[in-house]
mmCIF file of N, CA and C in Angstrom:
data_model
loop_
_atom_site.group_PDB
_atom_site.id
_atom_site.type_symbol
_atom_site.label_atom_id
_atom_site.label_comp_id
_atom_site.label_asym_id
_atom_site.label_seq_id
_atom_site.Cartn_x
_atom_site.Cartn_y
_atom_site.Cartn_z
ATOM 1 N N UNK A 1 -14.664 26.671 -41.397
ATOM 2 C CA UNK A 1 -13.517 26.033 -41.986
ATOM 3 C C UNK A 1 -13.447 26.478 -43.429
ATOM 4 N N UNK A 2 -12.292 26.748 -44.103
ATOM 5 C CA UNK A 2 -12.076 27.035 -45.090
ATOM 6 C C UNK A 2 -10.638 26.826 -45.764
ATOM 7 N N UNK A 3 -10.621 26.785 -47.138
ATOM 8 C CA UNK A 3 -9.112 25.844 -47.721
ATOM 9 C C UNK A 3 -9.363 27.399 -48.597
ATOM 10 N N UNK A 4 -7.581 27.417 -49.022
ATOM 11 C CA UNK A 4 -7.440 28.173 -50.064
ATOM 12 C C UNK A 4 -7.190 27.421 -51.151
ATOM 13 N N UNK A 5 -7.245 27.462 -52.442
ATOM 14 C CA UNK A 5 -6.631 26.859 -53.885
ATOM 15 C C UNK A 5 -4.960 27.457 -54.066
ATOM 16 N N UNK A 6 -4.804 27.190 -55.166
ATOM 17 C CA UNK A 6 -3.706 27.329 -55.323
ATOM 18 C C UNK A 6 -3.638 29.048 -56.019
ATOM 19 N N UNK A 7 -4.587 29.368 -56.157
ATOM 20 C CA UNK A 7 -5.021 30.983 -56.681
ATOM 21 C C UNK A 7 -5.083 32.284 -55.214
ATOM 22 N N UNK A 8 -4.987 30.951 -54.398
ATOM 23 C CA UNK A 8 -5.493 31.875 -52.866
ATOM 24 C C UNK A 8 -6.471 32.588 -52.617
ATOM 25 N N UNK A 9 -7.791 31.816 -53.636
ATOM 26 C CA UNK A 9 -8.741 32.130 -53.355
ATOM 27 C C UNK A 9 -9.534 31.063 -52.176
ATOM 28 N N UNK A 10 -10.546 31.466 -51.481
ATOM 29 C CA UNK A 10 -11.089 30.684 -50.299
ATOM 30 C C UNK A 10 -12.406 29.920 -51.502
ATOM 31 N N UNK A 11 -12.086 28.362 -51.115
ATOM 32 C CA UNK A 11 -13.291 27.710 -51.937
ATOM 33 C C UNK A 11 -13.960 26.882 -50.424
ATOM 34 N N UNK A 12 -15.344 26.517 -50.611
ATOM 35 C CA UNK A 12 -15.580 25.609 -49.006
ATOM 36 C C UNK A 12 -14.979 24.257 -49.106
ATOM 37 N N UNK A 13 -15.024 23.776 -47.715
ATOM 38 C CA UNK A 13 -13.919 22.540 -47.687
ATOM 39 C C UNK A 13 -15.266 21.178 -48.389
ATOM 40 N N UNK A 14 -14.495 20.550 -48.985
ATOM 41 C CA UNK A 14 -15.287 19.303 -49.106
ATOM 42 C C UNK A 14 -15.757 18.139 -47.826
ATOM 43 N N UNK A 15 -16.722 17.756 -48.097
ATOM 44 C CA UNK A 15 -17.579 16.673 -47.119
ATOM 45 C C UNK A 15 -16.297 15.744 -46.548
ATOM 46 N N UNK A 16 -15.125 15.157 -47.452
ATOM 47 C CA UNK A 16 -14.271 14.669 -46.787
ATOM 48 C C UNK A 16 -13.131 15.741 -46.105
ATOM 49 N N UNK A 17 -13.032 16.812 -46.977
ATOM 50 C CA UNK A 17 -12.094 17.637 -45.655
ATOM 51 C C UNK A 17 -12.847 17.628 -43.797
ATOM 52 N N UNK A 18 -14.144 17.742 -44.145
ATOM 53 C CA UNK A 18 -14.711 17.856 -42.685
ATOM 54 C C UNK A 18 -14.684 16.476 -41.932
ATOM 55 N N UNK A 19 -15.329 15.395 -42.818
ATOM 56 C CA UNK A 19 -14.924 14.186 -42.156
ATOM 57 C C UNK A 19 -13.496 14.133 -41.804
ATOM 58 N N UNK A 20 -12.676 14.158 -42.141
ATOM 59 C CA UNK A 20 -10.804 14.197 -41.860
ATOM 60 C C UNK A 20 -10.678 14.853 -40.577
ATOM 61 N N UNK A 21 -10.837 16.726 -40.439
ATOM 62 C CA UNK A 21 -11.094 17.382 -39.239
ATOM 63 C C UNK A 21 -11.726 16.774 -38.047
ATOM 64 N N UNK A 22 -13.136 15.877 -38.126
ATOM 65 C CA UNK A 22 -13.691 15.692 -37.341
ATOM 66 C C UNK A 22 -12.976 14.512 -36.972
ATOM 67 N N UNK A 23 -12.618 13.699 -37.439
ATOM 68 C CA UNK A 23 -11.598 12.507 -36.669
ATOM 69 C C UNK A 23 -10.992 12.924 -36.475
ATOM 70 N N UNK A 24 -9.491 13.853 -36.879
ATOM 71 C CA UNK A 24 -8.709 14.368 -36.059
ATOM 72 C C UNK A 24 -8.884 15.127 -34.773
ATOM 73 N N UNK A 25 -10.132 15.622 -34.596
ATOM 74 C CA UNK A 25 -10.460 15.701 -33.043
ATOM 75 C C UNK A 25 -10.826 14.872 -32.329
ATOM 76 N N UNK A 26 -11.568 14.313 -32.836
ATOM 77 C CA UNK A 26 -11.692 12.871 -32.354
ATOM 78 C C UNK A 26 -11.237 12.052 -31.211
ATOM 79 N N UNK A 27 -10.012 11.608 -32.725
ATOM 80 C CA UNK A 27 -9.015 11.206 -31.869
ATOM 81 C C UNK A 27 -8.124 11.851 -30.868
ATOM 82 N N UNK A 28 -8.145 12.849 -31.192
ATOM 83 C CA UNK A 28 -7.511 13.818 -30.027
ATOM 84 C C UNK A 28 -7.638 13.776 -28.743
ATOM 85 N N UNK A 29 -8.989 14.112 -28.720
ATOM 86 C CA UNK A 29 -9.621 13.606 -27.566
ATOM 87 C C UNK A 29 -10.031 12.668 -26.971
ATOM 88 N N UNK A 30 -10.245 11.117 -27.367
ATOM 89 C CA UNK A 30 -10.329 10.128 -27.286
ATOM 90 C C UNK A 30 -9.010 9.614 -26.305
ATOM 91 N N UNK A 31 -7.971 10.407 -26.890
ATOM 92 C CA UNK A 31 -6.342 10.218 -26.350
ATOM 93 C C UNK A 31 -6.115 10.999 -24.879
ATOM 94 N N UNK A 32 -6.758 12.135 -24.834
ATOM 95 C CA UNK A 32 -6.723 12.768 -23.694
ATOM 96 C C UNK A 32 -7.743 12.404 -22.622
ATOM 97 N N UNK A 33 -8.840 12.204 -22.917
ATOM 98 C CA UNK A 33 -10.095 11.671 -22.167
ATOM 99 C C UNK A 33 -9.284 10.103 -21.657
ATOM 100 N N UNK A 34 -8.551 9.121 -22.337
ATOM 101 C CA UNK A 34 -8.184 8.021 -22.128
ATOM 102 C C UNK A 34 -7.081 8.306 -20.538
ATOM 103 N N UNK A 35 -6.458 9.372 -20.499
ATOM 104 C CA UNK A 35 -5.170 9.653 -20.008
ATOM 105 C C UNK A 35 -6.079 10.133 -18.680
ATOM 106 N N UNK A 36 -7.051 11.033 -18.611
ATOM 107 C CA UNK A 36 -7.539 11.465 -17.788
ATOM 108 C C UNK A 36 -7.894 10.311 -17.141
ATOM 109 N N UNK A 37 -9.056 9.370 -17.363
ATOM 110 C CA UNK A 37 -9.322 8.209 -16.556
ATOM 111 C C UNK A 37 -8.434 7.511 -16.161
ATOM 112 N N UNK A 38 -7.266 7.263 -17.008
ATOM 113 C CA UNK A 38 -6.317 5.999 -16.306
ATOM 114 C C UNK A 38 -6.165 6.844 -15.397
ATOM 115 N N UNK A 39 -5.339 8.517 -15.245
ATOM 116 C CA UNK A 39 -4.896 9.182 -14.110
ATOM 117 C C UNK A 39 -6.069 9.147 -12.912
ATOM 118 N N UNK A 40 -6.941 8.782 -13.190
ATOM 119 C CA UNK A 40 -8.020 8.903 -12.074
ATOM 120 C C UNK A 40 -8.469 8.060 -11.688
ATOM 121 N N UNK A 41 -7.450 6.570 -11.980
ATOM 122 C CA UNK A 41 -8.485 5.478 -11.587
ATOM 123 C C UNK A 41 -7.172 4.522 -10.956
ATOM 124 N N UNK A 42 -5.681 5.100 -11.087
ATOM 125 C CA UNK A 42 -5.026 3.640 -10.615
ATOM 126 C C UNK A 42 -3.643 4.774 -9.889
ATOM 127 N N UNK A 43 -2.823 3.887 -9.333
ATOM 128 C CA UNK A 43 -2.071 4.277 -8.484
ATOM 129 C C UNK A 43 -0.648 5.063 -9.459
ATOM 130 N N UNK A 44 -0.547 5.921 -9.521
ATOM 131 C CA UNK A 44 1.052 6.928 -9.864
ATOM 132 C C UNK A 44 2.429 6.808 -9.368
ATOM 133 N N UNK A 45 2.139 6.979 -7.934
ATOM 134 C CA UNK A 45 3.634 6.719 -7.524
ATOM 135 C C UNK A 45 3.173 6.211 -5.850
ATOM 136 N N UNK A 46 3.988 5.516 -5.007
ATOM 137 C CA UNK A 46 3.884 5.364 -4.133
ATOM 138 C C UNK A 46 5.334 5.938 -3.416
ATOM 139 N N UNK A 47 5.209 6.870 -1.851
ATOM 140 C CA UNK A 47 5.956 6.965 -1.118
ATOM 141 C C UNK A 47 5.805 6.516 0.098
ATOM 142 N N UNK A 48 7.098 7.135 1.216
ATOM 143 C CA UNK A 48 7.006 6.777 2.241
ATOM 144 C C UNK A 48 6.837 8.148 2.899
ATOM 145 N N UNK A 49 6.024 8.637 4.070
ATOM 146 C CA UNK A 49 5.545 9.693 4.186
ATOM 147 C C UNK A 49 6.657 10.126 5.250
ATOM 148 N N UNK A 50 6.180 11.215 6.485
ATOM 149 C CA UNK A 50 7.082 12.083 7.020
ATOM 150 C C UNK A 50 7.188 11.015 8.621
ATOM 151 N N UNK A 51 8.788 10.976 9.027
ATOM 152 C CA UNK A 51 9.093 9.966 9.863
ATOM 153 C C UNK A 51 8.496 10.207 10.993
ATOM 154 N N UNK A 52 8.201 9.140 11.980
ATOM 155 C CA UNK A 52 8.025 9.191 12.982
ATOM 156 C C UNK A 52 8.811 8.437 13.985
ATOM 157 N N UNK A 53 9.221 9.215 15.611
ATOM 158 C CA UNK A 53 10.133 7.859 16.140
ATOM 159 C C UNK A 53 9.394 7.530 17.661
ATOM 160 N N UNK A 54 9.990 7.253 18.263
ATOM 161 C CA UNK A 54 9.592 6.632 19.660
ATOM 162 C C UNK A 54 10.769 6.204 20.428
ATOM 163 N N UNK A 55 11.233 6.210 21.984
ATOM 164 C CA UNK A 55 11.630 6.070 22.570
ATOM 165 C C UNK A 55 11.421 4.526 23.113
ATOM 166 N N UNK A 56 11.644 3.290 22.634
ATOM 167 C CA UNK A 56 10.953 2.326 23.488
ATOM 168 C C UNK A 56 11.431 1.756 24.870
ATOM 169 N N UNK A 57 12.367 1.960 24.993
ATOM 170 C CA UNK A 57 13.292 1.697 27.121
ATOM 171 C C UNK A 57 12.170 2.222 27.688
ATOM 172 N N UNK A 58 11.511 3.206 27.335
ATOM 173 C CA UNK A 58 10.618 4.439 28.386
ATOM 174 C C UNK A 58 9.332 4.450 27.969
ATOM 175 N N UNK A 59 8.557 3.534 26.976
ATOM 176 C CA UNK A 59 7.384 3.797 26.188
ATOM 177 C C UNK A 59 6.831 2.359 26.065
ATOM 178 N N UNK A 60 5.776 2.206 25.596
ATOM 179 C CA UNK A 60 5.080 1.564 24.952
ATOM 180 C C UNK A 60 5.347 1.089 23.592
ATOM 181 N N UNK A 61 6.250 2.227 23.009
ATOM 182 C CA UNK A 61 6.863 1.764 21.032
ATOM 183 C C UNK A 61 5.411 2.020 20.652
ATOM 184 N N UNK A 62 5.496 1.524 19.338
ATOM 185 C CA UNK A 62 4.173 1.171 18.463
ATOM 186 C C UNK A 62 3.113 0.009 17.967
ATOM 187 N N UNK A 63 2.188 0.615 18.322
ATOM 188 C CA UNK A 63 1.192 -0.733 17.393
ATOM 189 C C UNK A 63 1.621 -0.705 16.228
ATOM 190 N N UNK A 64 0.962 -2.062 16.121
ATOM 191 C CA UNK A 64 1.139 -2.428 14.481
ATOM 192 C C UNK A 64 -0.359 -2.308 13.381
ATOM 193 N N UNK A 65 0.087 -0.913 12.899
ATOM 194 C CA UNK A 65 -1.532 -0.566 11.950
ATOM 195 C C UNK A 65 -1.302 0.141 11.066
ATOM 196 N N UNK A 66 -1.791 -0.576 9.830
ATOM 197 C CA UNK A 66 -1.715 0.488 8.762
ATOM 198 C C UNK A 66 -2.016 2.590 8.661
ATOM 199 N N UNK A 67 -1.550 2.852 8.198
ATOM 200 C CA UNK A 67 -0.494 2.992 6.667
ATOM 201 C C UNK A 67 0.927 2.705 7.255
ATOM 202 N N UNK A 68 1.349 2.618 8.502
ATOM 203 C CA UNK A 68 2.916 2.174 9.094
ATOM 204 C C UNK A 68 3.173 1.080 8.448
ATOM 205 N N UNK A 69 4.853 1.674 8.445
ATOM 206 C CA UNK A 69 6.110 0.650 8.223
ATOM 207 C C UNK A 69 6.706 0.645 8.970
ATOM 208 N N UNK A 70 7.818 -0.036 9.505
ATOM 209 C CA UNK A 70 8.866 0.613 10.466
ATOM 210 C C UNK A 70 10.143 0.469 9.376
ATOM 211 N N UNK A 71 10.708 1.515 9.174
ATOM 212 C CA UNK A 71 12.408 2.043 8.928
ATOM 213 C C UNK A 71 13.463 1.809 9.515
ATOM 214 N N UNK A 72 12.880 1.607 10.635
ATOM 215 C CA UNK A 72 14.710 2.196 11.523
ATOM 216 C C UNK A 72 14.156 1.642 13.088
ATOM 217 N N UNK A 73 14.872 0.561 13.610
ATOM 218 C CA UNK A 73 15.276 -0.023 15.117
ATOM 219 C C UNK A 73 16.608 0.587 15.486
ATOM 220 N N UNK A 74 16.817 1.255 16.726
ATOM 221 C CA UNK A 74 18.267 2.059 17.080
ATOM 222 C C UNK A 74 18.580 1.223 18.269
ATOM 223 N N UNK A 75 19.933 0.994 18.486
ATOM 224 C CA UNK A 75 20.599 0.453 20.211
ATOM 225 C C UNK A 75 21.574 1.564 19.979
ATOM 226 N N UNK A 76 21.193 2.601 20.563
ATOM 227 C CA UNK A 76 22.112 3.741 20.959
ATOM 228 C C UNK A 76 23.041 3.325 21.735
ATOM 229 N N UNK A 77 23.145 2.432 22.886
ATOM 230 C CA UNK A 77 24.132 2.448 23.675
ATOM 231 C C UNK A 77 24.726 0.891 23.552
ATOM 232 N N UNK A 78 24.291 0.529 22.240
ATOM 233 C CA UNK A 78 25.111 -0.952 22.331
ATOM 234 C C UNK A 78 24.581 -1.898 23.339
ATOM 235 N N UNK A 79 23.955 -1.735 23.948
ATOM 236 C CA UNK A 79 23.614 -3.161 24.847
ATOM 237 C C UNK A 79 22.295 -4.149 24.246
ATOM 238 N N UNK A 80 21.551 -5.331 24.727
ATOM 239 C CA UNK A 80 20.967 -6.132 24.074
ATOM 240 C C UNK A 80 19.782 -5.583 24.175
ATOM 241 N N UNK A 81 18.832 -3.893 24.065
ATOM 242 C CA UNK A 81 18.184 -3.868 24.665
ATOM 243 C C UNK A 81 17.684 -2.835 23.479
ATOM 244 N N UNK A 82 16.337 -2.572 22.576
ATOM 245 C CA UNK A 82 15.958 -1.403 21.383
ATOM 246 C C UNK A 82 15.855 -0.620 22.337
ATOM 247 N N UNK A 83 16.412 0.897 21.922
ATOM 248 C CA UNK A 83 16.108 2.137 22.161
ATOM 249 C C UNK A 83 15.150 2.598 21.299
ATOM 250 N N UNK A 84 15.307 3.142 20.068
ATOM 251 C CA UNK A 84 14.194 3.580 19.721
ATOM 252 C C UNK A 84 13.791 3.107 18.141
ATOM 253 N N UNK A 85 12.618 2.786 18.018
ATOM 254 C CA UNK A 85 11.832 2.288 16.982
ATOM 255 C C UNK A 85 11.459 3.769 15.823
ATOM 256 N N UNK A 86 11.730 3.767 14.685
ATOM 257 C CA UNK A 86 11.427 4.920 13.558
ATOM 258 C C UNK A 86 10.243 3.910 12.557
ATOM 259 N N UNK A 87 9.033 4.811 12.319
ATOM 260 C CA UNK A 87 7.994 4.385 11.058
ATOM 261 C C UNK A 87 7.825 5.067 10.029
ATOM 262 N N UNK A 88 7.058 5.137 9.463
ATOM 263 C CA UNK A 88 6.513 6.235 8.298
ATOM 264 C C UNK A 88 5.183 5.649 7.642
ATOM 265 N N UNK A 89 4.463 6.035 7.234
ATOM 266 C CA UNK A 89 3.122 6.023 6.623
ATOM 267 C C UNK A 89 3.474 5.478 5.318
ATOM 268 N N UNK A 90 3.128 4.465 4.658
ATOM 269 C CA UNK A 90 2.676 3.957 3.279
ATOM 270 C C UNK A 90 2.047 4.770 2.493
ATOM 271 N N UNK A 91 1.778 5.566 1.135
ATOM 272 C CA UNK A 91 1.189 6.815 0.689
ATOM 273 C C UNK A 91 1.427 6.014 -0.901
ATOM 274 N N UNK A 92 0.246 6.353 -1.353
ATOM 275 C CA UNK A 92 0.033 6.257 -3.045
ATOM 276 C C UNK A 92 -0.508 7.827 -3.261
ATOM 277 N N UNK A 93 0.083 7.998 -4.381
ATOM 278 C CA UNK A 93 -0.814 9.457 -5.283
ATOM 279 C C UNK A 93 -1.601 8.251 -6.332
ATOM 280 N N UNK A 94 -3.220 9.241 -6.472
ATOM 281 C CA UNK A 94 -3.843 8.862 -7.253
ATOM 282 C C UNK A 94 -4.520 10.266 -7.643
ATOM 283 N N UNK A 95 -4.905 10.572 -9.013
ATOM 284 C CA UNK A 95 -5.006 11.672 -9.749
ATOM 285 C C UNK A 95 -4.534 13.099 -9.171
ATOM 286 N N UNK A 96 -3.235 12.864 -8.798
ATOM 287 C CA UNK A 96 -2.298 14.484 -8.394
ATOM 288 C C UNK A 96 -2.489 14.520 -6.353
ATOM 289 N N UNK A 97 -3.445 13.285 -5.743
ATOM 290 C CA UNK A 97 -3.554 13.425 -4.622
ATOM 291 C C UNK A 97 -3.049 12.223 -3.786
ATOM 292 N N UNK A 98 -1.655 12.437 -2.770
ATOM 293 C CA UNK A 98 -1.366 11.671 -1.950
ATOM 294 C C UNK A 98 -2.306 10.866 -0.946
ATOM 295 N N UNK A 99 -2.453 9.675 -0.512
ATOM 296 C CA UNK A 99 -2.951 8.824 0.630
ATOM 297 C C UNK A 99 -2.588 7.996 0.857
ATOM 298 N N UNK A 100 -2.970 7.885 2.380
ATOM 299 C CA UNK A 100 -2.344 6.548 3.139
ATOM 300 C C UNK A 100 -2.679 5.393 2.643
ATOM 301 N N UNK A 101 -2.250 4.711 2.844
ATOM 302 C CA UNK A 101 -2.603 3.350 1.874
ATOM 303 C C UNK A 101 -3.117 2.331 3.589
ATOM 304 N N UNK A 102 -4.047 1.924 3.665
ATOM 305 C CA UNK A 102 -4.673 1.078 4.663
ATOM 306 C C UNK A 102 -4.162 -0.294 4.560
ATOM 307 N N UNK A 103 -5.237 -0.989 4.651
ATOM 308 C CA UNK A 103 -5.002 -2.513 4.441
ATOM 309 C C UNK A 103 -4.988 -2.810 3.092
ATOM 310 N N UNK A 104 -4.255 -3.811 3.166
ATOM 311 C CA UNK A 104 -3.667 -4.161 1.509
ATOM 312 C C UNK A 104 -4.036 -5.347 1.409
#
């Protein structure tokens, strides 16, 4: 490290120029290290993942188990009777990586 004067000659930095530098990294990093853990320790965004459907007149439909939701009940033909049941997976990102979200 080194300061110029006002001659633009190089003089060494004083004990408080270095103390000053060294907190300003410091804190620098203190700020980024902070950002890293929160990103690695709590939930970012939550979606709903890629659909799934089922036929139920002709099927079984679905259990009921996590990471599922259900979206979408269809009566295609209007009568009192579900045709087909649509779900999707529950999903949190936590540090840049999507997952199913289980029991809550």
């Amino acid at each position: 490290m080194s300061i110029q004067d006002s001659n633009s000659s190089v003089v060494a930095p004083t004990i408080e120029d270095v103390k000053r530098a060294i907190e300003e990294v410091t804190s620098l990093m203190d700020k980024r290290f902070a950002k890293l853990d929160a990103d690695g320790k709590y939930i970012q965004d939550i979606r709903l993942g890629s659909v799934e459907s089922v036929s139920v007149w002709k099927s079984y439909g679905f259990s009921d188990f996590p990471p599922y939701v259900i979206t979408g009940v269809i009566n295609h033909n209007s009568d009192k009777y579900i045709d087909s049941v649509y779900r999707r997976p529950l999903q949190k990102l936590v540090n840049g990586v999507w997952y199913n979200i289980g029991f809550i």
